[in-house]
Amino acid sequence: LRYGLEWDRDYLVDIVFTVNSILPIISLLTIYPANFYLLTIDGPSMKREIRVWYIINMICFITCDLSFAVFVRPYFFAPYGLFYCEGLMSRAGMVKPLLMGALGTGLIMVSTSFFILMMRLHQLTVAGANSMWKLSYAVQLIIYASVSVICVLNLSGFVIFSTDVDNYDELLEGPELAWMKHRGGSLLLFGEPGKISRFRIGLL
Protein backbone atom coordinates (compact mmCIF):
# COMPACT_ATOMS: atom_id res chain seq x y z
CA LEU A 1 0.00 0.00 0.00
CA ARG A 2 1.12 3.54 -0.70
CA TYR A 3 0.81 6.35 1.81
CA GLY A 4 -2.62 7.25 0.43
CA LEU A 5 -2.33 11.04 0.68
CA GLU A 6 -4.51 12.04 -2.28
CA TRP A 7 -7.46 13.11 -0.12
CA ASP A 8 -5.14 14.85 2.30
CA ARG A 9 -3.53 16.85 -0.51
CA ASP A 10 -6.83 17.82 -2.17
CA TYR A 11 -9.08 18.43 0.84
CA LEU A 12 -7.65 18.01 4.34
CA VAL A 13 -4.22 19.58 4.80
CA ASP A 14 -5.20 23.24 4.51
CA ILE A 15 -8.34 22.75 6.60
CA VAL A 16 -6.47 20.91 9.36
CA PHE A 17 -3.73 23.53 9.60
CA THR A 18 -6.29 26.36 9.60
CA VAL A 19 -8.28 24.78 12.43
CA ASN A 20 -5.05 23.95 14.26
CA SER A 21 -4.13 27.64 14.16
CA ILE A 22 -7.52 29.01 15.22
CA LEU A 23 -8.46 26.75 18.16
CA PRO A 24 -5.40 27.52 20.34
CA ILE A 25 -5.97 31.26 19.80
CA ILE A 26 -9.56 30.86 21.02
CA SER A 27 -8.30 28.95 24.05
CA LEU A 28 -5.62 31.54 24.82
CA LEU A 29 -8.18 34.36 24.68
CA THR A 30 -11.08 32.69 26.51
CA ILE A 31 -10.58 29.36 28.30
CA TYR A 32 -7.15 29.88 29.80
CA PRO A 33 -7.79 33.43 31.10
CA ALA A 34 -11.04 32.24 32.68
CA ASN A 35 -9.25 29.35 34.36
CA PHE A 36 -6.46 31.59 35.63
CA TYR A 37 -9.03 34.02 37.01
CA LEU A 38 -10.85 31.25 38.88
CA LEU A 39 -7.59 29.82 40.21
CA THR A 40 -5.88 33.02 41.30
CA ILE A 41 -8.68 35.42 42.19
CA ASP A 42 -11.98 33.68 42.63
CA GLY A 43 -10.84 30.48 44.34
CA PRO A 44 -10.00 31.28 47.99
CA SER A 45 -11.48 28.02 49.27
CA MET A 46 -9.13 25.86 47.17
CA LYS A 47 -6.16 24.36 48.98
CA ARG A 48 -2.99 26.25 48.05
CA GLU A 49 -1.11 23.14 46.94
CA ILE A 50 -3.90 22.09 44.57
CA ARG A 51 -4.19 25.59 43.16
CA VAL A 52 -0.46 25.64 42.44
CA TRP A 53 -0.61 22.32 40.59
CA TYR A 54 -3.65 23.50 38.62
CA ILE A 55 -1.69 26.57 37.53
CA ILE A 56 1.37 24.48 36.64
CA ASN A 57 -0.80 22.14 34.58
CA MET A 58 -2.44 25.10 32.83
CA ILE A 59 0.98 26.55 31.93
CA CYS A 60 1.99 23.15 30.55
CA PHE A 61 -1.17 23.05 28.44
CA ILE A 62 -0.40 26.50 27.03
CA THR A 63 3.17 25.43 26.22
CA CYS A 64 1.87 22.30 24.50
CA ASP A 65 -0.69 24.31 22.50
CA LEU A 66 1.99 26.71 21.31
CA SER A 67 4.19 23.79 20.30
CA PHE A 68 1.40 22.07 18.34
CA ALA A 69 -0.08 25.22 16.80
CA VAL A 70 2.87 27.58 16.25
CA PHE A 71 6.36 26.15 16.64
CA VAL A 72 6.00 22.63 15.18
CA ARG A 73 2.40 22.36 13.85
CA PRO A 74 2.18 18.65 12.96
CA TYR A 75 -0.33 17.25 10.50
CA PHE A 76 -2.55 15.05 12.66
CA PHE A 77 -3.94 12.75 9.97
CA ALA A 78 -0.67 11.55 8.47
CA PRO A 79 -0.47 7.75 8.02
CA TYR A 80 1.84 5.57 10.07
CA GLY A 81 5.40 5.75 8.79
CA LEU A 82 5.13 9.43 7.92
CA PHE A 83 5.30 12.60 9.99
CA TYR A 84 4.79 16.06 8.52
CA CYS A 85 4.87 19.48 10.21
CA GLU A 86 5.16 23.09 9.07
CA GLY A 87 5.48 25.33 12.13
CA LEU A 88 8.08 28.03 12.70
CA MET A 89 10.71 25.55 13.89
CA SER A 90 9.91 23.20 11.01
CA ARG A 91 10.30 25.89 8.35
CA ALA A 92 13.48 27.16 9.99
CA GLY A 93 15.15 23.84 9.17
CA MET A 94 15.52 22.46 12.68
CA VAL A 95 16.68 18.85 12.69
CA LYS A 96 13.88 16.30 12.92
CA PRO A 97 14.85 14.68 16.24
CA LEU A 98 14.60 18.10 17.90
CA LEU A 99 11.19 18.66 16.35
CA MET A 100 9.97 15.37 17.79
CA GLY A 101 11.58 16.30 21.09
CA ALA A 102 9.76 19.64 21.16
CA LEU A 103 6.40 17.95 20.59
CA GLY A 104 7.10 15.20 23.08
CA THR A 105 8.28 17.61 25.76
CA GLY A 106 4.99 19.49 25.65
CA LEU A 107 3.03 16.25 25.91
CA ILE A 108 4.96 14.81 28.85
CA MET A 109 4.76 18.15 30.68
CA VAL A 110 0.96 18.05 30.41
CA SER A 111 0.57 14.36 31.27
CA THR A 112 3.02 14.40 34.19
CA SER A 113 1.64 17.55 35.82
CA PHE A 114 -1.93 16.31 35.35
CA PHE A 115 -1.07 12.94 36.91
CA ILE A 116 0.48 14.63 39.95
CA LEU A 117 -2.52 16.95 40.28
CA MET A 118 -5.01 14.07 40.14
CA MET A 119 -3.01 11.97 42.59
CA ARG A 120 -2.72 14.82 45.08
CA LEU A 121 -6.47 15.41 44.83
CA HIS A 122 -7.06 11.73 45.45
CA GLN A 123 -4.71 11.60 48.42
CA LEU A 124 -6.35 14.65 49.99
CA THR A 125 -9.74 12.99 49.51
CA VAL A 126 -8.70 9.79 51.32
CA ALA A 127 -6.53 11.53 53.91
CA GLY A 128 -9.16 11.22 56.64
CA ALA A 129 -10.32 7.73 55.66
CA ASN A 130 -9.05 4.26 56.41
CA SER A 131 -8.20 3.40 52.82
CA MET A 132 -5.67 0.99 51.36
CA TRP A 133 -4.91 3.65 48.75
CA LYS A 134 -3.74 6.15 51.33
CA LEU A 135 -0.02 6.53 50.58
CA SER A 136 2.78 8.17 52.49
CA TYR A 137 4.34 11.26 50.96
CA ALA A 138 7.59 9.35 50.36
CA VAL A 139 5.75 6.70 48.34
CA GLN A 140 3.99 9.41 46.36
CA LEU A 141 7.34 11.01 45.53
CA ILE A 142 8.64 7.67 44.29
CA ILE A 143 5.58 7.28 42.06
CA TYR A 144 5.95 10.81 40.68
CA ALA A 145 9.62 10.23 39.97
CA SER A 146 8.89 6.86 38.29
CA VAL A 147 6.22 8.37 36.03
CA SER A 148 8.58 11.19 35.08
CA VAL A 149 11.40 8.76 34.24
CA ILE A 150 9.08 6.60 32.11
CA CYS A 151 7.88 9.67 30.19
CA VAL A 152 11.44 10.89 29.59
CA LEU A 153 12.53 7.43 28.38
CA ASN A 154 9.55 7.34 26.03
CA LEU A 155 10.47 10.79 24.72
CA SER A 156 14.10 9.73 24.28
CA GLY A 157 12.99 6.79 22.15
CA PHE A 158 11.06 9.01 19.76
CA VAL A 159 14.01 11.42 19.49
CA ILE A 160 16.59 8.68 18.90
CA PHE A 161 14.57 6.88 16.22
CA SER A 162 13.46 10.04 14.38
CA THR A 163 15.60 9.28 11.35
CA ASP A 164 14.56 8.95 7.73
CA VAL A 165 14.75 5.77 5.68
CA ASP A 166 17.81 5.28 3.48
CA ASN A 167 15.94 5.99 0.23
CA TYR A 168 14.32 9.17 1.61
CA ASP A 169 15.39 11.38 -1.32
CA GLU A 170 14.10 8.87 -3.84
CA LEU A 171 10.70 8.62 -2.14
CA LEU A 172 10.48 12.39 -1.79
CA GLU A 173 10.77 12.88 -5.55
CA GLY A 174 7.75 10.68 -6.21
CA PRO A 175 4.44 12.40 -7.06
CA GLU A 176 2.81 11.21 -3.83
CA LEU A 177 5.23 13.13 -1.57
CA ALA A 178 6.58 15.87 -3.83
CA TRP A 179 3.69 18.20 -2.97
CA MET A 180 4.61 17.98 0.73
CA LYS A 181 8.19 18.91 -0.09
CA HIS A 182 6.98 21.98 -1.99
CA ARG A 183 4.88 23.17 0.98
CA GLY A 184 8.11 23.99 2.79
CA GLY A 185 7.65 22.06 6.04
CA SER A 186 9.57 19.12 7.49
CA LEU A 187 8.78 15.58 6.37
CA LEU A 188 10.00 12.59 8.34
CA LEU A 189 9.68 9.13 6.77
CA PHE A 190 9.96 6.30 9.29
CA GLY A 191 9.50 3.77 6.51
CA GLU A 192 8.30 3.24 2.99
CA PRO A 193 4.95 1.64 2.11
CA GLY A 194 4.83 -2.13 2.30
CA LYS A 195 8.02 -2.49 4.35
CA ILE A 196 8.73 -2.58 8.06
CA SER A 197 9.74 0.86 9.32
CA ARG A 198 13.09 1.71 10.89
CA PHE A 199 11.21 2.90 13.97
CA ARG A 200 9.81 -0.59 14.48
CA ILE A 201 13.22 -2.19 13.87
CA GLY A 202 14.76 0.13 16.44
CA LEU A 203 12.20 -0.85 19.05
CA LEU A 204 12.79 -4.53 18.39
XYZ file of N, CA and C in Angstrom:
612
model
N 0.837 -1.196 0.000
C 0.000 0.000 0.000
C 0.873 1.248 0.000
N 0.441 2.265 -0.725
C 1.124 3.535 -0.699
C 0.671 4.325 0.528
N 1.177 5.538 0.652
C 0.806 6.352 1.812
C -0.658 6.788 1.761
N -1.212 6.901 0.550
C -2.620 7.253 0.425
C -2.922 8.683 0.832
N -2.203 9.642 0.261
C -2.332 11.038 0.677
C -3.110 11.897 -0.318
N -3.805 11.254 -1.265
C -4.507 12.036 -2.280
C -5.598 12.906 -1.665
N -6.397 12.341 -0.774
C -7.463 13.107 -0.123
C -6.874 14.187 0.789
N -5.793 13.855 1.441
C -5.136 14.849 2.298
C -4.684 16.051 1.473
N -4.041 15.779 0.351
C -3.535 16.845 -0.510
C -4.670 17.712 -1.047
N -5.756 17.084 -1.484
C -6.827 17.817 -2.168
C -7.800 18.500 -1.211
N -8.001 17.928 0.001
C -9.082 18.426 0.844
C -8.674 18.757 2.289
N -7.789 17.967 2.881
C -7.649 18.009 4.335
C -6.542 18.908 4.866
N -5.387 18.947 4.207
C -4.216 19.582 4.802
C -4.478 21.039 5.168
N -4.981 21.815 4.230
C -5.198 23.244 4.507
C -6.247 23.452 5.597
N -7.298 22.626 5.581
C -8.343 22.748 6.605
C -7.782 22.418 7.978
N -7.024 21.335 8.073
C -6.466 20.905 9.356
C -5.535 21.966 9.920
N -4.659 22.518 9.106
C -3.727 23.529 9.598
C -4.442 24.829 9.969
N -5.522 25.164 9.252
C -6.286 26.361 9.603
C -6.960 26.195 10.956
N -7.622 25.057 11.151
C -8.280 24.783 12.435
C -7.256 24.708 13.558
N -6.109 24.091 13.264
C -5.049 23.950 14.259
C -4.477 25.297 14.672
N -4.612 26.301 13.827
C -4.132 27.639 14.161
C -5.172 28.448 14.925
N -6.448 28.204 14.630
C -7.518 29.009 15.223
C -7.872 28.556 16.639
N -7.994 27.258 16.861
C -8.463 26.753 18.159
C -7.566 27.173 19.323
N -6.233 27.070 19.209
C -5.398 27.524 20.341
C -5.553 29.013 20.626
N -5.772 29.825 19.581
C -5.971 31.255 19.805
C -7.244 31.494 20.613
N -8.301 30.753 20.266
C -9.555 30.864 21.021
C -9.333 30.468 22.479
N -8.581 29.389 22.678
C -8.302 28.945 24.048
C -7.488 29.977 24.814
N -6.476 30.559 24.148
C -5.624 31.543 24.823
C -6.388 32.811 25.193
N -7.430 33.131 24.429
C -8.181 34.361 24.679
C -9.402 34.161 25.574
N -9.842 32.927 25.745
C -11.075 32.690 26.507
C -10.890 31.680 27.643
N -10.589 30.443 27.305
C -10.583 29.359 28.297
C -9.477 29.547 29.328
N -8.257 29.761 28.869
C -7.146 29.879 29.803
C -7.261 31.109 30.711
N -7.607 32.287 30.187
C -7.788 33.427 31.096
C -8.878 33.192 32.135
N -9.971 32.536 31.725
C -11.041 32.243 32.683
C -10.548 31.297 33.769
N -9.783 30.295 33.376
C -9.247 29.353 34.358
C -8.275 30.037 35.313
N -7.396 30.880 34.775
C -6.458 31.591 35.634
C -7.185 32.516 36.602
N -8.251 33.143 36.128
C -9.035 34.017 37.009
C -9.635 33.213 38.160
N -10.230 32.078 37.846
C -10.852 31.250 38.877
C -9.814 30.715 39.861
N -8.620 30.410 39.355
C -7.591 29.818 40.206
C -6.875 30.844 41.074
N -6.688 32.038 40.580
C -5.878 33.022 41.302
C -6.690 34.065 42.061
N -7.901 34.343 41.597
C -8.681 35.423 42.193
C -9.953 34.925 42.860
N -10.654 34.056 42.161
C -11.983 33.678 42.630
C -12.005 32.289 43.262
N -10.863 31.821 43.766
C -10.844 30.483 44.344
C -10.220 30.426 45.717
N -10.655 31.250 46.674
C -9.996 31.281 47.991
C -10.184 30.006 48.796
N -11.216 29.223 48.482
C -11.475 28.015 49.270
C -10.622 26.837 48.819
N -9.949 26.959 47.678
C -9.131 25.865 47.168
C -7.821 25.780 47.946
N -7.427 24.569 48.271
C -6.165 24.356 48.979
C -5.009 24.893 48.136
N -4.077 25.570 48.774
C -2.994 26.245 48.046
C -2.205 25.277 47.176
N -1.897 24.106 47.698
C -1.113 23.135 46.939
C -1.824 22.737 45.648
N -3.129 22.492 45.743
C -3.896 22.089 44.570
C -3.970 23.233 43.572
N -4.140 24.436 44.071
C -4.192 25.592 43.165
C -2.874 25.730 42.401
N -1.765 25.534 43.093
C -0.457 25.644 42.444
C -0.314 24.614 41.330
N -0.727 23.365 41.608
C -0.606 22.325 40.587
C -1.562 22.558 39.435
N -2.737 23.124 39.706
C -3.647 23.496 38.618
C -2.980 24.531 37.712
N -2.343 25.531 38.314
C -1.691 26.571 37.527
C -0.524 25.994 36.721
N 0.268 25.125 37.351
C 1.374 24.483 36.637
C 0.852 23.693 35.447
N -0.215 22.922 35.671
C -0.798 22.141 34.582
C -1.335 23.033 33.471
N -1.921 24.170 33.833
C -2.435 25.099 32.833
C -1.296 25.684 32.003
N -0.187 26.032 32.650
C 0.976 26.554 31.926
C 1.522 25.489 30.970
N 1.535 24.245 31.418
C 1.989 23.152 30.552
C 1.073 22.996 29.341
N -0.229 23.134 29.551
C -1.172 23.055 28.437
C -0.912 24.169 27.430
N -0.670 25.374 27.918
C -0.404 26.500 27.026
C 0.873 26.244 26.227
N 1.911 25.750 26.899
C 3.166 25.427 26.215
C 2.952 24.377 25.138
N 2.158 23.361 25.467
C 1.873 22.297 24.498
C 1.082 22.845 23.319
N 0.093 23.704 23.580
C -0.693 24.305 22.503
C 0.193 25.127 21.566
N 1.096 25.910 22.135
C 1.995 26.711 21.305
C 2.906 25.830 20.461
N 3.348 24.719 21.041
C 4.190 23.793 20.300
C 3.437 23.187 19.121
N 2.188 22.744 19.383
C 1.403 22.074 18.344
C 0.837 23.049 17.312
N 0.587 24.290 17.695
C -0.080 25.224 16.800
C 0.851 26.238 16.151
N 2.013 26.510 16.759
C 2.868 27.579 16.254
C 4.262 27.061 15.892
N 4.945 26.447 16.834
C 6.357 26.151 16.643
C 6.612 24.902 15.792
N 5.802 23.858 15.958
C 5.996 22.629 15.181
C 4.840 22.404 14.199
N 3.618 22.503 14.652
C 2.401 22.359 13.850
C 2.382 21.061 13.047
N 2.222 19.910 13.701
C 2.176 18.645 12.962
C 0.849 18.463 12.243
N 0.893 17.650 11.208
C -0.330 17.252 10.501
C -0.860 15.994 11.186
N -2.053 16.098 11.775
C -2.549 15.050 12.664
C -2.994 13.781 11.934
N -3.354 13.886 10.666
C -3.943 12.746 9.967
C -2.954 12.002 9.082
N -1.674 12.255 9.280
C -0.673 11.550 8.470
C -0.691 10.057 8.781
N -0.475 9.204 7.782
C -0.470 7.747 8.020
C 0.759 7.311 8.801
N 0.691 6.095 9.343
C 1.843 5.567 10.068
C 3.031 5.441 9.116
N 4.202 5.784 9.612
C 5.400 5.752 8.792
C 5.763 7.099 8.229
N 4.896 8.095 8.473
C 5.133 9.427 7.919
C 4.754 10.474 8.953
N 5.589 11.489 9.083
C 5.300 12.602 9.994
C 5.608 13.898 9.259
N 4.612 14.796 9.226
C 4.791 16.060 8.523
C 4.397 17.212 9.430
N 5.178 18.298 9.412
C 4.867 19.483 10.206
C 5.366 20.720 9.479
N 4.752 21.855 9.741
C 5.162 23.085 9.071
C 5.017 24.307 9.973
N 5.460 24.193 11.227
C 5.481 25.334 12.127
C 6.731 26.170 11.925
N 6.927 27.136 12.815
C 8.081 28.031 12.701
C 9.403 27.268 12.793
N 9.481 26.338 13.742
C 10.707 25.553 13.887
C 10.911 24.627 12.699
N 9.816 24.106 12.157
C 9.905 23.198 11.012
C 10.427 23.930 9.784
N 9.883 25.115 9.522
C 10.296 25.887 8.346
C 11.690 26.486 8.509
N 12.139 26.617 9.750
C 13.478 27.157 9.989
C 14.571 26.120 9.745
N 14.174 24.873 9.481
C 15.148 23.838 9.166
C 15.715 23.116 10.370
N 15.030 23.169 11.498
C 15.516 22.458 12.685
C 15.538 20.954 12.419
N 16.545 20.282 12.934
C 16.681 18.847 12.686
C 15.474 18.108 13.250
N 15.118 17.007 12.610
C 13.876 16.305 12.922
C 13.828 15.709 14.331
N 14.922 15.157 14.853
C 14.848 14.683 16.245
C 14.474 15.778 17.237
N 14.959 17.005 17.001
C 14.605 18.103 17.904
C 13.143 18.497 17.758
N 12.603 18.393 16.545
C 11.186 18.664 16.347
C 10.332 17.660 17.120
N 10.692 16.397 17.034
C 9.971 15.374 17.785
C 10.145 15.592 19.280
N 11.339 16.017 19.676
C 11.576 16.295 21.086
C 10.742 17.451 21.589
N 10.578 18.491 20.769
C 9.763 19.638 21.163
C 8.308 19.235 21.362
N 7.787 18.427 20.441
C 6.405 17.950 20.591
C 6.257 17.065 21.823
N 7.184 16.127 21.965
C 7.099 15.201 23.084
C 7.247 15.875 24.429
N 8.091 16.901 24.501
C 8.280 17.611 25.762
C 6.985 18.261 26.225
N 6.271 18.898 25.290
C 4.988 19.488 25.651
C 3.999 18.458 26.160
N 3.976 17.298 25.517
C 3.030 16.248 25.912
C 3.357 15.668 27.284
N 4.633 15.406 27.549
C 4.964 14.812 28.846
C 4.819 15.839 29.969
N 5.008 17.120 29.667
C 4.759 18.147 30.683
C 3.292 18.145 31.099
N 2.403 18.062 30.110
C 0.961 18.050 30.407
C 0.579 16.785 31.166
N 0.995 15.625 30.662
C 0.568 14.362 31.266
C 1.137 14.187 32.671
N 2.409 14.565 32.870
C 3.017 14.397 34.188
C 2.399 15.330 35.218
N 2.234 16.605 34.865
C 1.638 17.554 35.821
C 0.190 17.201 36.126
N -0.538 16.715 35.122
C -1.931 16.314 35.351
C -1.999 15.084 36.255
N -1.098 14.134 36.054
C -1.071 12.939 36.909
C -0.807 13.326 38.362
N 0.169 14.206 38.580
C 0.478 14.632 39.947
C -0.707 15.362 40.565
N -1.347 16.220 39.780
C -2.519 16.946 40.276
C -3.619 15.987 40.690
N -3.940 15.020 39.830
C -5.014 14.072 40.141
C -4.665 13.207 41.345
N -3.401 12.814 41.465
C -3.012 11.972 42.587
C -3.055 12.753 43.901
N -2.645 14.015 43.865
C -2.719 14.825 45.079
C -4.179 15.044 45.491
N -5.048 15.274 44.517
C -6.468 15.413 44.830
C -7.012 14.131 45.457
N -6.610 13.005 44.908
C -7.065 11.725 45.450
C -6.551 11.506 46.871
N -5.277 11.813 47.093
C -4.707 11.599 48.419
C -5.320 12.536 49.454
N -5.668 13.745 49.065
C -6.350 14.650 49.993
C -7.764 14.164 50.292
N -8.378 13.511 49.312
C -9.736 12.988 49.509
C -9.746 11.843 50.512
N -8.723 10.966 50.440
C -8.703 9.790 51.318
C -7.872 10.032 52.574
N -7.410 11.251 52.767
C -6.530 11.535 53.906
C -7.183 11.202 55.237
N -8.476 11.479 55.368
C -9.156 11.221 56.639
C -9.862 9.901 56.695
N -9.625 9.027 55.720
C -10.316 7.733 55.663
C -9.330 6.595 55.885
N -9.861 5.460 56.231
C -9.055 4.258 56.412
C -9.039 3.495 55.092
N -8.211 3.963 54.174
C -8.201 3.402 52.823
C -6.860 2.770 52.522
N -6.901 1.659 51.770
C -5.669 0.990 51.364
C -4.888 1.826 50.345
N -5.551 2.801 49.745
C -4.911 3.645 48.755
C -4.318 4.908 49.364
N -4.344 5.009 50.659
C -3.737 6.152 51.330
C -2.229 5.917 51.411
N -1.463 6.737 50.724
C -0.023 6.527 50.585
C 0.754 7.592 51.346
N 1.905 7.191 51.830
C 2.779 8.168 52.487
C 3.346 9.118 51.437
N 3.820 10.273 51.899
C 4.339 11.255 50.959
C 5.591 10.736 50.253
N 6.386 9.928 50.965
C 7.590 9.353 50.357
C 7.230 8.419 49.204
N 6.196 7.602 49.407
C 5.748 6.697 48.339
C 5.214 7.491 47.154
N 4.494 8.562 47.445
C 3.992 9.409 46.365
C 5.142 10.004 45.556
N 6.183 10.448 46.233
C 7.337 11.014 45.529
C 7.993 9.979 44.625
N 8.076 8.742 45.108
C 8.643 7.666 44.290
C 7.799 7.439 43.039
N 6.475 7.464 43.207
C 5.575 7.280 42.057
C 5.730 8.423 41.067
N 5.782 9.657 41.566
C 5.950 10.808 40.684
C 7.259 10.711 39.909
N 8.323 10.342 40.614
C 9.625 10.227 39.967
C 9.615 9.116 38.916
N 8.955 7.994 39.226
C 8.891 6.865 38.287
C 8.133 7.250 37.026
N 7.004 7.928 37.193
C 6.222 8.370 36.029
C 7.043 9.325 35.172
N 7.763 10.236 35.814
C 8.583 11.191 35.077
C 9.682 10.486 34.294
N 10.326 9.498 34.917
C 11.398 8.762 34.243
C 10.846 7.994 33.044
N 9.690 7.353 33.211
C 9.077 6.604 32.106
C 8.757 7.531 30.940
N 8.209 8.704 31.243
C 7.881 9.669 30.187
C 9.137 10.141 29.466
N 10.196 10.418 30.210
C 11.441 10.885 29.593
C 12.058 9.791 28.726
N 12.014 8.543 29.184
C 12.530 7.434 28.385
C 11.722 7.273 27.097
N 10.409 7.425 27.211
C 9.553 7.342 26.027
C 9.899 8.452 25.044
N 10.082 9.650 25.561
C 10.469 10.786 24.724
C 11.823 10.531 24.063
N 12.765 9.996 24.824
C 14.101 9.725 24.275
C 14.033 8.743 23.116
N 13.142 7.754 23.231
C 12.986 6.787 22.150
C 12.531 7.441 20.858
N 11.549 8.336 20.960
C 11.064 9.015 19.762
C 12.138 9.913 19.156
N 12.945 10.548 20.007
C 14.007 11.419 19.495
C 15.094 10.589 18.807
N 15.500 9.503 19.436
C 16.589 8.685 18.900
C 16.217 8.063 17.559
N 14.963 7.587 17.436
C 14.566 6.882 16.224
C 13.907 7.786 15.189
N 14.027 9.101 15.361
C 13.458 10.037 14.383
C 14.437 10.262 13.239
N 14.697 9.202 12.502
C 15.596 9.279 11.353
C 14.874 8.766 10.114
N 15.215 9.336 8.980
C 14.564 8.950 7.734
C 15.101 7.625 7.215
N 14.316 7.002 6.349
C 14.749 5.769 5.683
C 15.893 6.097 4.718
N 16.639 5.072 4.323
C 17.813 5.285 3.483
C 17.463 5.887 2.122
N 16.326 5.482 1.554
C 15.939 5.994 0.233
C 14.969 7.167 0.353
N 15.197 8.003 1.354
C 14.323 9.166 1.609
C 14.239 10.090 0.394
N 15.381 10.449 -0.181
C 15.392 11.379 -1.316
C 14.644 10.811 -2.511
N 14.793 9.514 -2.722
C 14.096 8.872 -3.842
C 12.582 8.905 -3.641
N 12.135 8.596 -2.433
C 10.698 8.622 -2.144
C 10.139 10.034 -2.232
N 10.946 11.008 -1.825
C 10.479 12.388 -1.794
C 10.254 12.944 -3.189
N 10.941 12.403 -4.172
C 10.772 12.884 -5.546
C 9.550 12.285 -6.224
N 8.945 11.274 -5.627
C 7.747 10.680 -6.208
C 6.565 11.631 -6.147
N 5.580 11.469 -7.017
C 4.437 12.400 -7.060
C 3.601 12.386 -5.780
N 3.639 11.288 -5.028
C 2.809 11.211 -3.832
C 3.319 12.115 -2.714
N 4.639 12.336 -2.647
C 5.226 13.129 -1.569
C 5.817 14.454 -2.033
N 5.954 14.650 -3.321
C 6.585 15.868 -3.828
C 5.820 17.117 -3.405
N 4.491 17.027 -3.342
C 3.692 18.199 -2.966
C 3.954 18.614 -1.526
N 4.254 17.638 -0.641
C 4.607 17.979 0.734
C 5.944 18.702 0.786
N 6.880 18.261 -0.028
C 8.189 18.912 -0.090
C 8.028 20.366 -0.515
N 7.156 20.620 -1.471
C 6.982 21.981 -1.990
C 6.248 22.894 -1.003
N 5.559 22.339 -0.020
C 4.875 23.173 0.982
C 5.866 23.870 1.915
N 7.072 23.316 2.027
C 8.109 23.992 2.795
C 8.271 23.550 4.231
N 7.507 22.543 4.673
C 7.646 22.064 6.039
C 8.693 20.971 6.153
N 8.642 20.227 7.257
C 9.567 19.116 7.495
C 8.819 17.797 7.348
N 9.394 16.888 6.606
C 8.782 15.584 6.367
C 9.714 14.494 6.860
N 9.220 13.693 7.775
C 9.995 12.587 8.336
C 9.361 11.278 7.881
N 10.157 10.431 7.249
C 9.684 9.130 6.771
C 10.306 8.024 7.620
N 9.482 7.425 8.494
C 9.963 6.298 9.293
C 10.182 5.072 8.416
N 9.400 4.944 7.371
C 9.499 3.770 6.511
C 8.754 4.000 5.223
N 9.004 3.136 4.258
C 8.298 3.243 2.989
C 7.148 2.245 2.961
N 6.143 2.507 2.127
C 4.952 1.640 2.113
C 5.294 0.192 1.803
N 4.659 -0.707 2.538
C 4.831 -2.134 2.295
C 6.035 -2.758 2.961
N 6.831 -1.961 3.678
C 8.017 -2.491 4.347
C 8.006 -2.074 5.808
N 8.653 -2.889 6.644
C 8.726 -2.582 8.060
C 9.534 -1.300 8.245
N 9.078 -0.431 9.144
C 9.741 0.860 9.317
C 10.972 0.738 10.190
N 11.879 1.695 10.055
C 13.086 1.714 10.887
C 12.730 1.931 12.357
N 11.641 2.672 12.604
C 11.212 2.905 13.969
C 10.860 1.584 14.651
N 10.176 0.705 13.921
C 9.813 -0.591 14.482
C 11.066 -1.448 14.697
N 11.987 -1.409 13.728
C 13.218 -2.187 13.871
C 14.004 -1.715 15.091
N 14.036 -0.393 15.288
C 14.761 0.132 16.435
C 14.175 -0.334 17.745
N 12.822 -0.399 17.813
C 12.200 -0.850 19.045
C 12.448 -2.312 19.286
N 12.536 -3.121 18.225
C 12.794 -4.535 18.385
C 14.236 -4.779 18.797
